[in-house]
mmCIF file of C-alpha atoms in Angstrom:
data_model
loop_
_atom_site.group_PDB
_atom_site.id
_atom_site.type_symbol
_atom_site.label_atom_id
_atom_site.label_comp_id
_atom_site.label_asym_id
_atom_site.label_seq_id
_atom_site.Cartn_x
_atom_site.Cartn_y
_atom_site.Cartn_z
ATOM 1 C CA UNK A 1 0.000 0.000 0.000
ATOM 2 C CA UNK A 2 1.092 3.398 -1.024
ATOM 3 C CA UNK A 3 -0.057 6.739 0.459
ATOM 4 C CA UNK A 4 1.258 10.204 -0.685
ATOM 5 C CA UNK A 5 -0.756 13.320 0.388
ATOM 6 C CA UNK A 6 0.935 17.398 -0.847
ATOM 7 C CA UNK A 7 -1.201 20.414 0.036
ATOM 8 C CA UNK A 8 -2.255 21.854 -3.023
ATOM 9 C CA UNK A 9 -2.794 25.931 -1.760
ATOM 10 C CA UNK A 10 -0.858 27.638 0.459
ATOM 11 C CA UNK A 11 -2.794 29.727 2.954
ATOM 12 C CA UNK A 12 -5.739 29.967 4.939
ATOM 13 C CA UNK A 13 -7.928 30.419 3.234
ATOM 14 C CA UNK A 14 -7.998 28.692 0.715
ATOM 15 C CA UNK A 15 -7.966 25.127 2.937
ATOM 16 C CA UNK A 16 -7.016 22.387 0.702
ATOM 17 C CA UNK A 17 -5.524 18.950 0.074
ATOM 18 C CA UNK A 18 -4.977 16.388 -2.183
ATOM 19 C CA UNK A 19 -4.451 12.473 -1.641
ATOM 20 C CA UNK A 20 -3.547 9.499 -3.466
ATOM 21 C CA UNK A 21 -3.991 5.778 -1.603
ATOM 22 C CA UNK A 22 -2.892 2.848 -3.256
ATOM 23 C CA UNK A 23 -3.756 -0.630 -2.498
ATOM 24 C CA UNK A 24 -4.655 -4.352 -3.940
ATOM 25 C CA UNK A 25 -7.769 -3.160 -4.070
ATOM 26 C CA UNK A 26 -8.406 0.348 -4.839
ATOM 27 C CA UNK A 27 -6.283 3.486 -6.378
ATOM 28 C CA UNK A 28 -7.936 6.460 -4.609
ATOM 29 C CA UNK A 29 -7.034 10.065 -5.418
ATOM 30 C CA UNK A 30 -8.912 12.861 -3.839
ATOM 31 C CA UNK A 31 -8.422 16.604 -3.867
ATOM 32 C CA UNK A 32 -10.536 18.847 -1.605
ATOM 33 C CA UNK A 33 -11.105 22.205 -1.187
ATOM 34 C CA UNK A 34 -12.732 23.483 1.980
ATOM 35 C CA UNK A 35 -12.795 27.154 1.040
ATOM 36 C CA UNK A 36 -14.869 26.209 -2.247
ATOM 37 C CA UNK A 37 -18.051 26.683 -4.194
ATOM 38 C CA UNK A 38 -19.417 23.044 -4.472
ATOM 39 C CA UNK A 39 -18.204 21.843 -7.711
ATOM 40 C CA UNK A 40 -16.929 18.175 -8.067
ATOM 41 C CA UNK A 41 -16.146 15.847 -10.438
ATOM 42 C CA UNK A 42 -16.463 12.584 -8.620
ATOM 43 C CA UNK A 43 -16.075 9.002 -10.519
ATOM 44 C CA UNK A 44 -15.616 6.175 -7.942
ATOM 45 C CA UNK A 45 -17.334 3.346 -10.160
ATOM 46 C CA UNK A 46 -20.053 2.884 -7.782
ATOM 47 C CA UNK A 47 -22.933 4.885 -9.190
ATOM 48 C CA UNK A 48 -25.034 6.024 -5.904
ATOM 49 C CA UNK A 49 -21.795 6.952 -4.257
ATOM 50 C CA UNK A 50 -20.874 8.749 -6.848
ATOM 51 C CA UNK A 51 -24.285 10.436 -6.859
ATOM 52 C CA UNK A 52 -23.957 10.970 -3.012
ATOM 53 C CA UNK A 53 -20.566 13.210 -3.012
ATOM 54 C CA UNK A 54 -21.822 15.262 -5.898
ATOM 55 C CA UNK A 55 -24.716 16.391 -3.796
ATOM 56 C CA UNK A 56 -22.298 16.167 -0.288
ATOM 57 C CA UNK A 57 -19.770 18.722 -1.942
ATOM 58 C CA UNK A 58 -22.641 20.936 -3.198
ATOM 59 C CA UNK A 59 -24.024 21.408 -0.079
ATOM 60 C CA UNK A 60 -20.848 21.946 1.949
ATOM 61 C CA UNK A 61 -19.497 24.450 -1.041
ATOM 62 C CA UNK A 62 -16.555 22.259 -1.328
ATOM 63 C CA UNK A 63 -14.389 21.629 -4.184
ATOM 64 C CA UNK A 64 -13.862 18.162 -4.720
ATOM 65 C CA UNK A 65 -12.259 15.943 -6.890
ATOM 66 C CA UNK A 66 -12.254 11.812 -6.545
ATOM 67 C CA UNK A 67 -11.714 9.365 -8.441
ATOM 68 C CA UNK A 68 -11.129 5.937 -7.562
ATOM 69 C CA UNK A 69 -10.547 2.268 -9.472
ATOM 70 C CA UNK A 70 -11.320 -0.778 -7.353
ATOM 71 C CA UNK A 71 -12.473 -4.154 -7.378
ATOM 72 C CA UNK A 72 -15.882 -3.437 -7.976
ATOM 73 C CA UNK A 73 -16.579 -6.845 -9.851
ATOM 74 C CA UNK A 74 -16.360 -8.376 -6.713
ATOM 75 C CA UNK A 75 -18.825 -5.689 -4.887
ATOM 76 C CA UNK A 76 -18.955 -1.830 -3.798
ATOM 77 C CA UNK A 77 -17.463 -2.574 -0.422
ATOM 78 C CA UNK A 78 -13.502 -1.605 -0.879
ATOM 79 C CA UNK A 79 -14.529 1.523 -3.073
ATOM 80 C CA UNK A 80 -16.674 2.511 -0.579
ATOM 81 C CA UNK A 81 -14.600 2.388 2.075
ATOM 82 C CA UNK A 82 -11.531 3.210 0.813
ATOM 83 C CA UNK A 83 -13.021 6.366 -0.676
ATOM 84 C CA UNK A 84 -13.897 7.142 2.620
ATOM 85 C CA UNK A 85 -10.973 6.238 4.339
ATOM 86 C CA UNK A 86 -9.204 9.424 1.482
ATOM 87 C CA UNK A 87 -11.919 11.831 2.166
ATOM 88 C CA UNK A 88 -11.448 11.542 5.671
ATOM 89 C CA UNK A 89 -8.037 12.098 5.512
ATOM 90 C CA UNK A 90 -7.851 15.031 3.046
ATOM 91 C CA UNK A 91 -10.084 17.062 5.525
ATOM 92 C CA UNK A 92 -8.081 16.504 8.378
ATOM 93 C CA UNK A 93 -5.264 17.837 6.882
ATOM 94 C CA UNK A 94 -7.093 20.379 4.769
ATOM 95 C CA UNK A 95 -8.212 21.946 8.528
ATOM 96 C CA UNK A 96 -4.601 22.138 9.728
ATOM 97 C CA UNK A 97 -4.399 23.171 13.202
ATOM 98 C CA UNK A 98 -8.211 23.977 13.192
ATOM 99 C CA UNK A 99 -7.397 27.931 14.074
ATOM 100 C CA UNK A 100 -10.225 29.949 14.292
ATOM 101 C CA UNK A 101 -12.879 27.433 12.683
ATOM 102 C CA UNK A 102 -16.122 26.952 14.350
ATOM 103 C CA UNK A 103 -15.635 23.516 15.501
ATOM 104 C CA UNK A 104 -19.536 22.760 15.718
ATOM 105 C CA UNK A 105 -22.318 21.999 13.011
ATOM 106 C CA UNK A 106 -25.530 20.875 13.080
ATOM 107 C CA UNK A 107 -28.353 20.335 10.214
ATOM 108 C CA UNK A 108 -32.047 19.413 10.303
ATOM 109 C CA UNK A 109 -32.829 18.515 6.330
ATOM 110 C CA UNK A 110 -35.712 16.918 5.381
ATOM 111 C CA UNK A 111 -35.892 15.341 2.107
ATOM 112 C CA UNK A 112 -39.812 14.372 0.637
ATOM 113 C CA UNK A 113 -41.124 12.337 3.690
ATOM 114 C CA UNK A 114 -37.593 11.687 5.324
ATOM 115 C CA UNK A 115 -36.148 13.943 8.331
ATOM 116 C CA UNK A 116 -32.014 13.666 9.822
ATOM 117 C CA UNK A 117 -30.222 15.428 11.632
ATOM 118 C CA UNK A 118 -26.904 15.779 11.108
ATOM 119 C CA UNK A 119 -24.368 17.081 14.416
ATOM 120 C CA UNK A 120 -20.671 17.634 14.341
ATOM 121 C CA UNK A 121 -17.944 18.216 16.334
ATOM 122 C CA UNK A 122 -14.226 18.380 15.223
ATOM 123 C CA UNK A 123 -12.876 17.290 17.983
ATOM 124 C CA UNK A 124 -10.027 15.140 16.768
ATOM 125 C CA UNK A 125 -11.750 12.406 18.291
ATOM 126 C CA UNK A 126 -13.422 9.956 15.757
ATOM 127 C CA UNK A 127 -17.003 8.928 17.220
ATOM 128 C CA UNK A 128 -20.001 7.907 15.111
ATOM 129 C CA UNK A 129 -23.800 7.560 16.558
ATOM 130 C CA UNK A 130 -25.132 6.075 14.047
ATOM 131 C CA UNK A 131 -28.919 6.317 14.008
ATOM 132 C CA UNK A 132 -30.293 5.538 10.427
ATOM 133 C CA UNK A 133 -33.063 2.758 10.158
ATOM 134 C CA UNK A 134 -32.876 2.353 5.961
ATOM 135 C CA UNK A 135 -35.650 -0.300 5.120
ATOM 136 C CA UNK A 136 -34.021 -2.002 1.810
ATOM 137 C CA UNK A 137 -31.057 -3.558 1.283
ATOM 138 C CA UNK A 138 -30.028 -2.168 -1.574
ATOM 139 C CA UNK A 139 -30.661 1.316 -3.923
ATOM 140 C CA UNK A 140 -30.278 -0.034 -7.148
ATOM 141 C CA UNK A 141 -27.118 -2.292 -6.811
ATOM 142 C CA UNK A 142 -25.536 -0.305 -3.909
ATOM 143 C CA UNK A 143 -25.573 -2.313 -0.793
ATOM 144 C CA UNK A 144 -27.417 0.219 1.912
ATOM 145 C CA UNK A 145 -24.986 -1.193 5.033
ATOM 146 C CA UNK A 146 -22.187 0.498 3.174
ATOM 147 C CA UNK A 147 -23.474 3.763 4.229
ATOM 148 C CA UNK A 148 -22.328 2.882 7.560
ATOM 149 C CA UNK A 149 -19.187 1.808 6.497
ATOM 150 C CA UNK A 150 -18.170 4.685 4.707
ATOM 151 C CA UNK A 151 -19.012 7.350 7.535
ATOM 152 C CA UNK A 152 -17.008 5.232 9.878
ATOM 153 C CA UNK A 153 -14.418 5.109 7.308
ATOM 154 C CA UNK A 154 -14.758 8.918 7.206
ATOM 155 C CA UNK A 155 -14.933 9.860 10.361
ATOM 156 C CA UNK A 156 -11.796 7.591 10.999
ATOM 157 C CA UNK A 157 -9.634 9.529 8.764
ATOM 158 C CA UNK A 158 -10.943 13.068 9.710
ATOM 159 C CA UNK A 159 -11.009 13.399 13.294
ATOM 160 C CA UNK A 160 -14.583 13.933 13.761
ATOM 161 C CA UNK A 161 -17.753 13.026 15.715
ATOM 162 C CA UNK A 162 -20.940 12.397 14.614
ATOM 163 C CA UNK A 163 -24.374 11.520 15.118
ATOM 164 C CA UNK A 164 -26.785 11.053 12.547
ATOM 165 C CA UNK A 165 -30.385 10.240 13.792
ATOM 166 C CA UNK A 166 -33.295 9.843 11.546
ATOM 167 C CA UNK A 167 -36.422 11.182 12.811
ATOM 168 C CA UNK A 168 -38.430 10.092 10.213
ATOM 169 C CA UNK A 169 -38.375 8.417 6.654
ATOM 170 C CA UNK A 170 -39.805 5.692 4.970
ATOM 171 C CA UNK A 171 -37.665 5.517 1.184
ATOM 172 C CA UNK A 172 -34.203 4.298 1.342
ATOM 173 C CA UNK A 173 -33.183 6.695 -1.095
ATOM 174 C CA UNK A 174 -34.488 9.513 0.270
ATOM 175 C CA UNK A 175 -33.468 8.789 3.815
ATOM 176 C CA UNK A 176 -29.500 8.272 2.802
ATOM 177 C CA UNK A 177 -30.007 11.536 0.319
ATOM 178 C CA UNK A 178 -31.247 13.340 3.108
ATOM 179 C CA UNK A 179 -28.083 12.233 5.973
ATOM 180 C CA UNK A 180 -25.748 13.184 3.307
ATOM 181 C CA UNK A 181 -26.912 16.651 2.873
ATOM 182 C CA UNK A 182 -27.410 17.074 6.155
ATOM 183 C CA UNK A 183 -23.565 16.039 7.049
ATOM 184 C CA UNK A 184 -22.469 18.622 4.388
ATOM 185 C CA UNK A 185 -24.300 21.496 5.720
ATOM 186 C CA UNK A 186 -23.111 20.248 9.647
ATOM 187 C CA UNK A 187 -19.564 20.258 8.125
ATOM 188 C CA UNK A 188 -20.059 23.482 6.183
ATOM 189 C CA UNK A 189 -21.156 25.657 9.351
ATOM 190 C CA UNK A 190 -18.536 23.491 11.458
ATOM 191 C CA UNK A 191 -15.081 24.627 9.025
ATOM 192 C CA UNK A 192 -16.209 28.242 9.227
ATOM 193 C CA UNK A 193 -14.082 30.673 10.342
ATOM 194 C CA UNK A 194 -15.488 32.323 13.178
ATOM 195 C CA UNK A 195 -14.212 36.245 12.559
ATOM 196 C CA UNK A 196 -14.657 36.369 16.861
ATOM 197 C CA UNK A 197 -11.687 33.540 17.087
ATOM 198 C CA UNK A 198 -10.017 33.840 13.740
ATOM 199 C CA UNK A 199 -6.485 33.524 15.645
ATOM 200 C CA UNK A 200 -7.877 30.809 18.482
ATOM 201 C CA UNK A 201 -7.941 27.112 18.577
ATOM 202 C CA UNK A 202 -11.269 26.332 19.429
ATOM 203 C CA UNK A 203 -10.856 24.409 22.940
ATOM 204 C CA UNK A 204 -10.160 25.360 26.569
ATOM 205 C CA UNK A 205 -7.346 23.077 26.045
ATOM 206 C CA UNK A 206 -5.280 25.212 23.175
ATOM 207 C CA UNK A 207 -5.326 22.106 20.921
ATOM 208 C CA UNK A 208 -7.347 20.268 19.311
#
């Protein structure tokens, strides 16, 4: 396995990174922009992902770029998580030393009949509450339990808490749709620079 990560931009902002992760199973490379507008050009081979980080970086007005090439004749799984694992780790170091950001995000979205919230904190410490009852197994050929997996993959990599809890929903699609949006917009209000702490770290501690 391989792994070579170079900031793209110097400064703050713009906030940005880019990765490439090689493996047996996938070759990940992901660039991302937290200072961005919400374009992306996203081809990971796995349709509904693919579908579900075009509508994540919108949402979060980040620039991202991803591509990845894995074994997806066997099934989504390694794509999924692997792409996750990348994301996760371009953010972290996108943040830096997390000076001056807002730390905190939250998002109530409601999508059609389905209704998540969304709650961040970026902490350093990687926690997911994972609250999403999704009724089918699959949307189209994407296997719903890799949801799961690739927020715990993500969360992994970035440092970050969250909770997801679905308050209501009845259409698979919908209800996944809806958590991803909602993590974007958490994330978005959560990487803002606060103009009251531009020059702070965000903890009683001095680090986080």
């Amino acid at each position: 396995m391989s792994d070579t990560s170079i900031p793209v931009y110097a400064g703050n902002p713009p906030r940005a990174y880019s990765i490439t992760r090689k493996t047996a199973e996938t070759d990940v490379t992901v660039t991302l922009n937290l200072d961005g507008t919400g374009s992306s050009s996203i081809d990971t081979g796995v349709g509904f992902l693919d579908h579900m980080l075009t509508l994540f970086a919108k949402h979060a007005r980040f620039d991202l770029e991803l591509t990845c090439k894995g074994d997806v004749q066997i099934d989504d799984h390694h794509s999924t998580e692997d792409t996750g694992i990348c994301l996760g780790r371009a953010f972290a170091a996108a943040l830096g030393d997390k000076r001056g950001i807002a730390r905190y995000g939250h998002a109530l979205l409601p999508m059609d009949e389905a209704l998540i919230l969304a709650a961040v904190d970026l902490s350093g410490r990687d926690i997911l509450r994972y609250g999403l009852d999704i009724p089918t197994q699959k949307v189209g050929t994407f296997d719903t339990e890799l949801v799961e997996e690739f927020l715990l993959a993500f969360v992994r990599n970035a440092g970050v808490t969250l909770h997801l809890r679905q308050l209501d929903g009845t259409n698979s699609h919908h209800i996944i749709e809806s958590a991803f949006k909602a993590l974007a917009r958490a994330l978005r209000m959560a990487v803002a620079i606060d103009p009251a702490q531009a020059n702070e770290i965000p903890s009683t501690k001095g680090v986080l």
